[in-house]
Amino acid sequence: VIAYNLTSILFCLTIVLITTKLKVDNAILRWLGKYSFCIYIFQRLPMIIFARLGLNANKYLFFILCFIATLVISVLINKAFEKMDNALFDNKVHDKKL
């Protein structure tokens, strides 16, 4: 257990050190980073719905449908959150681009 934990810590430290020297940046990673919370939270919804519809017989079709539906849901929910933030909070603070 101790060796496993040390190996895990060293792996994380190695990744952090590599990413400080090597810049990994592209449009897909930026987009996924912007929507990662919504993707993580809502990924299970399409799986449940499509499985109940019996679409999980073909695992490749099931994966593609779930992947696309998760991305669509994530974008829609993120847009709804942005509208709610703008309606509820001071726009000066939330309009700043990172």
mmCIF file with all atom_site columns, C-alpha atoms in Angstrom:
data_model
loop_
_atom_site.group_PDB
_atom_site.id
_atom_site.type_symbol
_atom_site.label_atom_id
_atom_site.label_alt_id
_atom_site.label_comp_id
_atom_site.label_asym_id
_atom_site.label_entity_id
_atom_site.label_seq_id
_atom_site.pdbx_PDB_ins_code
_atom_site.Cartn_x
_atom_site.Cartn_y
_atom_site.Cartn_z
_atom_site.occupancy
_atom_site.B_iso_or_equiv
_atom_site.pdbx_formal_charge
_atom_site.auth_seq_id
_atom_site.auth_comp_id
_atom_site.auth_asym_id
_atom_site.auth_atom_id
_atom_site.pdbx_PDB_model_num
ATOM 1  C CA . VAL A 1 1  ? 0.000   0.000  0.000   1.00 0.00 ? 1  VAL A CA 1
ATOM 2  C CA . ILE A 1 2  ? 2.804   2.413  0.843   1.00 0.00 ? 2  ILE A CA 1
ATOM 3  C CA . ALA A 1 3  ? 4.642   1.644  -2.398  1.00 0.00 ? 3  ALA A CA 1
ATOM 4  C CA . TYR A 1 4  ? 1.432   2.168  -4.385  1.00 0.00 ? 4  TYR A CA 1
ATOM 5  C CA . ASN A 1 5  ? 0.806   5.540  -2.712  1.00 0.00 ? 5  ASN A CA 1
ATOM 6  C CA . LEU A 1 6  ? 4.384   6.668  -3.283  1.00 0.00 ? 6  LEU A CA 1
ATOM 7  C CA . THR A 1 7  ? 4.176   5.605  -6.934  1.00 0.00 ? 7  THR A CA 1
ATOM 8  C CA . SER A 1 8  ? 0.922   7.541  -7.355  1.00 0.00 ? 8  SER A CA 1
ATOM 9  C CA . ILE A 1 9  ? 2.415   10.651 -5.761  1.00 0.00 ? 9  ILE A CA 1
ATOM 10 C CA . LEU A 1 10 ? 5.521   10.428 -7.950  1.00 0.00 ? 10 LEU A CA 1
ATOM 11 C CA . PHE A 1 11 ? 3.372   9.992  -11.054 1.00 0.00 ? 11 PHE A CA 1
ATOM 12 C CA . CYS A 1 12 ? 1.322   13.110 -10.220 1.00 0.00 ? 12 CYS A CA 1
ATOM 13 C CA . LEU A 1 13 ? 4.473   15.072 -9.437  1.00 0.00 ? 13 LEU A CA 1
ATOM 14 C CA . THR A 1 14 ? 6.024   13.978 -12.748 1.00 0.00 ? 14 THR A CA 1
ATOM 15 C CA . ILE A 1 15 ? 2.951   15.087 -14.709 1.00 0.00 ? 15 ILE A CA 1
ATOM 16 C CA . VAL A 1 16 ? 2.949   18.466 -12.948 1.00 0.00 ? 16 VAL A CA 1
ATOM 17 C CA . LEU A 1 17 ? 6.652   18.978 -13.639 1.00 0.00 ? 17 LEU A CA 1
ATOM 18 C CA . ILE A 1 18 ? 6.280   18.003 -17.303 1.00 0.00 ? 18 ILE A CA 1
ATOM 19 C CA . THR A 1 19 ? 3.315   20.328 -17.815 1.00 0.00 ? 19 THR A CA 1
ATOM 20 C CA . THR A 1 20 ? 5.230   23.255 -16.323 1.00 0.00 ? 20 THR A CA 1
ATOM 21 C CA . LYS A 1 21 ? 7.818   22.909 -19.100 1.00 0.00 ? 21 LYS A CA 1
ATOM 22 C CA . LEU A 1 22 ? 5.651   21.599 -21.936 1.00 0.00 ? 22 LEU A CA 1
ATOM 23 C CA . LYS A 1 23 ? 2.592   23.599 -22.948 1.00 0.00 ? 23 LYS A CA 1
ATOM 24 C CA . VAL A 1 24 ? -0.319  21.416 -24.036 1.00 0.00 ? 24 VAL A CA 1
ATOM 25 C CA . ASP A 1 25 ? -2.880  23.734 -25.571 1.00 0.00 ? 25 ASP A CA 1
ATOM 26 C CA . ASN A 1 26 ? -5.407  23.359 -28.346 1.00 0.00 ? 26 ASN A CA 1
ATOM 27 C CA . ALA A 1 27 ? -9.001  24.336 -29.027 1.00 0.00 ? 27 ALA A CA 1
ATOM 28 C CA . ILE A 1 28 ? -10.436 20.922 -28.140 1.00 0.00 ? 28 ILE A CA 1
ATOM 29 C CA . LEU A 1 29 ? -8.746  20.829 -24.730 1.00 0.00 ? 29 LEU A CA 1
ATOM 30 C CA . ARG A 1 30 ? -9.837  24.413 -23.982 1.00 0.00 ? 30 ARG A CA 1
ATOM 31 C CA . TRP A 1 31 ? -13.418 23.567 -24.959 1.00 0.00 ? 31 TRP A CA 1
ATOM 32 C CA . LEU A 1 32 ? -13.431 20.389 -22.853 1.00 0.00 ? 32 LEU A CA 1
ATOM 33 C CA . GLY A 1 33 ? -11.956 22.335 -19.944 1.00 0.00 ? 33 GLY A CA 1
ATOM 34 C CA . LYS A 1 34 ? -14.710 24.928 -20.179 1.00 0.00 ? 34 LYS A CA 1
ATOM 35 C CA . TYR A 1 35 ? -17.452 22.275 -20.064 1.00 0.00 ? 35 TYR A CA 1
ATOM 36 C CA . SER A 1 36 ? -15.714 19.619 -17.945 1.00 0.00 ? 36 SER A CA 1
ATOM 37 C CA . PHE A 1 37 ? -17.874 20.119 -14.847 1.00 0.00 ? 37 PHE A CA 1
ATOM 38 C CA . CYS A 1 38 ? -21.125 19.766 -16.788 1.00 0.00 ? 38 CYS A CA 1
ATOM 39 C CA . ILE A 1 39 ? -19.778 16.785 -18.727 1.00 0.00 ? 39 ILE A CA 1
ATOM 40 C CA . TYR A 1 40 ? -18.800 15.093 -15.469 1.00 0.00 ? 40 TYR A CA 1
ATOM 41 C CA . ILE A 1 41 ? -22.117 15.787 -13.747 1.00 0.00 ? 41 ILE A CA 1
ATOM 42 C CA . PHE A 1 42 ? -24.470 14.993 -16.636 1.00 0.00 ? 42 PHE A CA 1
ATOM 43 C CA . GLN A 1 43 ? -22.682 12.100 -18.365 1.00 0.00 ? 43 GLN A CA 1
ATOM 44 C CA . ARG A 1 44 ? -24.910 9.498  -16.749 1.00 0.00 ? 44 ARG A CA 1
ATOM 45 C CA . LEU A 1 45 ? -28.245 10.929 -17.932 1.00 0.00 ? 45 LEU A CA 1
ATOM 46 C CA . PRO A 1 46 ? -27.947 9.871  -21.590 1.00 0.00 ? 46 PRO A CA 1
ATOM 47 C CA . MET A 1 47 ? -26.672 6.451  -20.517 1.00 0.00 ? 47 MET A CA 1
ATOM 48 C CA . ILE A 1 48 ? -29.738 5.859  -18.357 1.00 0.00 ? 48 ILE A CA 1
ATOM 49 C CA . ILE A 1 49 ? -32.171 7.164  -20.974 1.00 0.00 ? 49 ILE A CA 1
ATOM 50 C CA . PHE A 1 50 ? -30.659 5.289  -23.925 1.00 0.00 ? 50 PHE A CA 1
ATOM 51 C CA . ALA A 1 51 ? -30.365 2.062  -21.913 1.00 0.00 ? 51 ALA A CA 1
ATOM 52 C CA . ARG A 1 52 ? -34.045 2.240  -21.003 1.00 0.00 ? 52 ARG A CA 1
ATOM 53 C CA . LEU A 1 53 ? -34.851 2.762  -24.674 1.00 0.00 ? 53 LEU A CA 1
ATOM 54 C CA . GLY A 1 54 ? -32.924 -0.439 -25.438 1.00 0.00 ? 54 GLY A CA 1
ATOM 55 C CA . LEU A 1 55 ? -30.186 1.265  -27.454 1.00 0.00 ? 55 LEU A CA 1
ATOM 56 C CA . ASN A 1 56 ? -27.397 -0.388 -25.460 1.00 0.00 ? 56 ASN A CA 1
ATOM 57 C CA . ALA A 1 57 ? -27.514 -3.569 -27.572 1.00 0.00 ? 57 ALA A CA 1
ATOM 58 C CA . ASN A 1 58 ? -24.929 -2.077 -29.949 1.00 0.00 ? 58 ASN A CA 1
ATOM 59 C CA . LYS A 1 59 ? -22.144 -0.760 -27.714 1.00 0.00 ? 59 LYS A CA 1
ATOM 60 C CA . TYR A 1 60 ? -20.589 1.448  -30.404 1.00 0.00 ? 60 TYR A CA 1
ATOM 61 C CA . LEU A 1 61 ? -23.840 3.167  -31.293 1.00 0.00 ? 61 LEU A CA 1
ATOM 62 C CA . PHE A 1 62 ? -24.629 3.495  -27.590 1.00 0.00 ? 62 PHE A CA 1
ATOM 63 C CA . PHE A 1 63 ? -21.252 5.133  -26.918 1.00 0.00 ? 63 PHE A CA 1
ATOM 64 C CA . ILE A 1 64 ? -21.576 7.598  -29.807 1.00 0.00 ? 64 ILE A CA 1
ATOM 65 C CA . LEU A 1 65 ? -25.131 8.561  -28.863 1.00 0.00 ? 65 LEU A CA 1
ATOM 66 C CA . CYS A 1 66 ? -24.212 9.019  -25.204 1.00 0.00 ? 66 CYS A CA 1
ATOM 67 C CA . PHE A 1 67 ? -21.106 11.019 -26.082 1.00 0.00 ? 67 PHE A CA 1
ATOM 68 C CA . ILE A 1 68 ? -22.972 13.402 -28.388 1.00 0.00 ? 68 ILE A CA 1
ATOM 69 C CA . ALA A 1 69 ? -25.939 13.756 -26.032 1.00 0.00 ? 69 ALA A CA 1
ATOM 70 C CA . THR A 1 70 ? -23.622 14.469 -23.092 1.00 0.00 ? 70 THR A CA 1
ATOM 71 C CA . LEU A 1 71 ? -21.842 17.218 -25.025 1.00 0.00 ? 71 LEU A CA 1
ATOM 72 C CA . VAL A 1 72 ? -25.148 18.787 -26.109 1.00 0.00 ? 72 VAL A CA 1
ATOM 73 C CA . ILE A 1 73 ? -26.567 18.659 -22.579 1.00 0.00 ? 73 ILE A CA 1
ATOM 74 C CA . SER A 1 74 ? -23.350 20.152 -21.186 1.00 0.00 ? 74 SER A CA 1
ATOM 75 C CA . VAL A 1 75 ? -23.419 23.084 -23.597 1.00 0.00 ? 75 VAL A CA 1
ATOM 76 C CA . LEU A 1 76 ? -27.109 23.777 -22.959 1.00 0.00 ? 76 LEU A CA 1
ATOM 77 C CA . ILE A 1 77 ? -26.761 23.585 -19.172 1.00 0.00 ? 77 ILE A CA 1
ATOM 78 C CA . ASN A 1 78 ? -23.644 25.766 -19.217 1.00 0.00 ? 78 ASN A CA 1
ATOM 79 C CA . LYS A 1 79 ? -25.495 28.411 -21.269 1.00 0.00 ? 79 LYS A CA 1
ATOM 80 C CA . ALA A 1 80 ? -28.413 28.259 -18.806 1.00 0.00 ? 80 ALA A CA 1
ATOM 81 C CA . PHE A 1 81 ? -25.987 28.714 -15.891 1.00 0.00 ? 81 PHE A CA 1
ATOM 82 C CA . GLU A 1 82 ? -24.427 31.730 -17.608 1.00 0.00 ? 82 GLU A CA 1
ATOM 83 C CA . LYS A 1 83 ? -27.865 33.319 -18.116 1.00 0.00 ? 83 LYS A CA 1
ATOM 84 C CA . MET A 1 84 ? -28.786 32.684 -14.489 1.00 0.00 ? 84 MET A CA 1
ATOM 85 C CA . ASP A 1 85 ? -25.477 34.161 -13.315 1.00 0.00 ? 85 ASP A CA 1
ATOM 86 C CA . ASN A 1 86 ? -26.012 37.271 -15.426 1.00 0.00 ? 86 ASN A CA 1
ATOM 87 C CA . ALA A 1 87 ? -29.560 37.663 -14.127 1.00 0.00 ? 87 ALA A CA 1
ATOM 88 C CA . LEU A 1 88 ? -28.701 37.103 -10.463 1.00 0.00 ? 88 LEU A CA 1
ATOM 89 C CA . PHE A 1 89 ? -25.286 38.673 -10.022 1.00 0.00 ? 89 PHE A CA 1
ATOM 90 C CA . ASP A 1 90 ? -23.447 41.851 -10.917 1.00 0.00 ? 90 ASP A CA 1
ATOM 91 C CA . ASN A 1 91 ? -22.399 41.560 -14.580 1.00 0.00 ? 91 ASN A CA 1
ATOM 92 C CA . LYS A 1 92 ? -19.166 43.507 -14.033 1.00 0.00 ? 92 LYS A CA 1
ATOM 93 C CA . VAL A 1 93 ? -17.657 40.654 -12.058 1.00 0.00 ? 93 VAL A CA 1
ATOM 94 C CA . HIS A 1 94 ? -18.811 37.813 -14.345 1.00 0.00 ? 94 HIS A CA 1
ATOM 95 C CA . ASP A 1 95 ? -18.151 39.408 -17.732 1.00 0.00 ? 95 ASP A CA 1
ATOM 96 C CA . LYS A 1 96 ? -14.372 39.273 -17.342 1.00 0.00 ? 96 LYS A CA 1
ATOM 97 C CA . LYS A 1 97 ? -12.764 36.767 -19.699 1.00 0.00 ? 97 LYS A CA 1
ATOM 98 C CA . LEU A 1 98 ? -10.115 34.457 -18.264 1.00 0.00 ? 98 LEU A CA 1
#
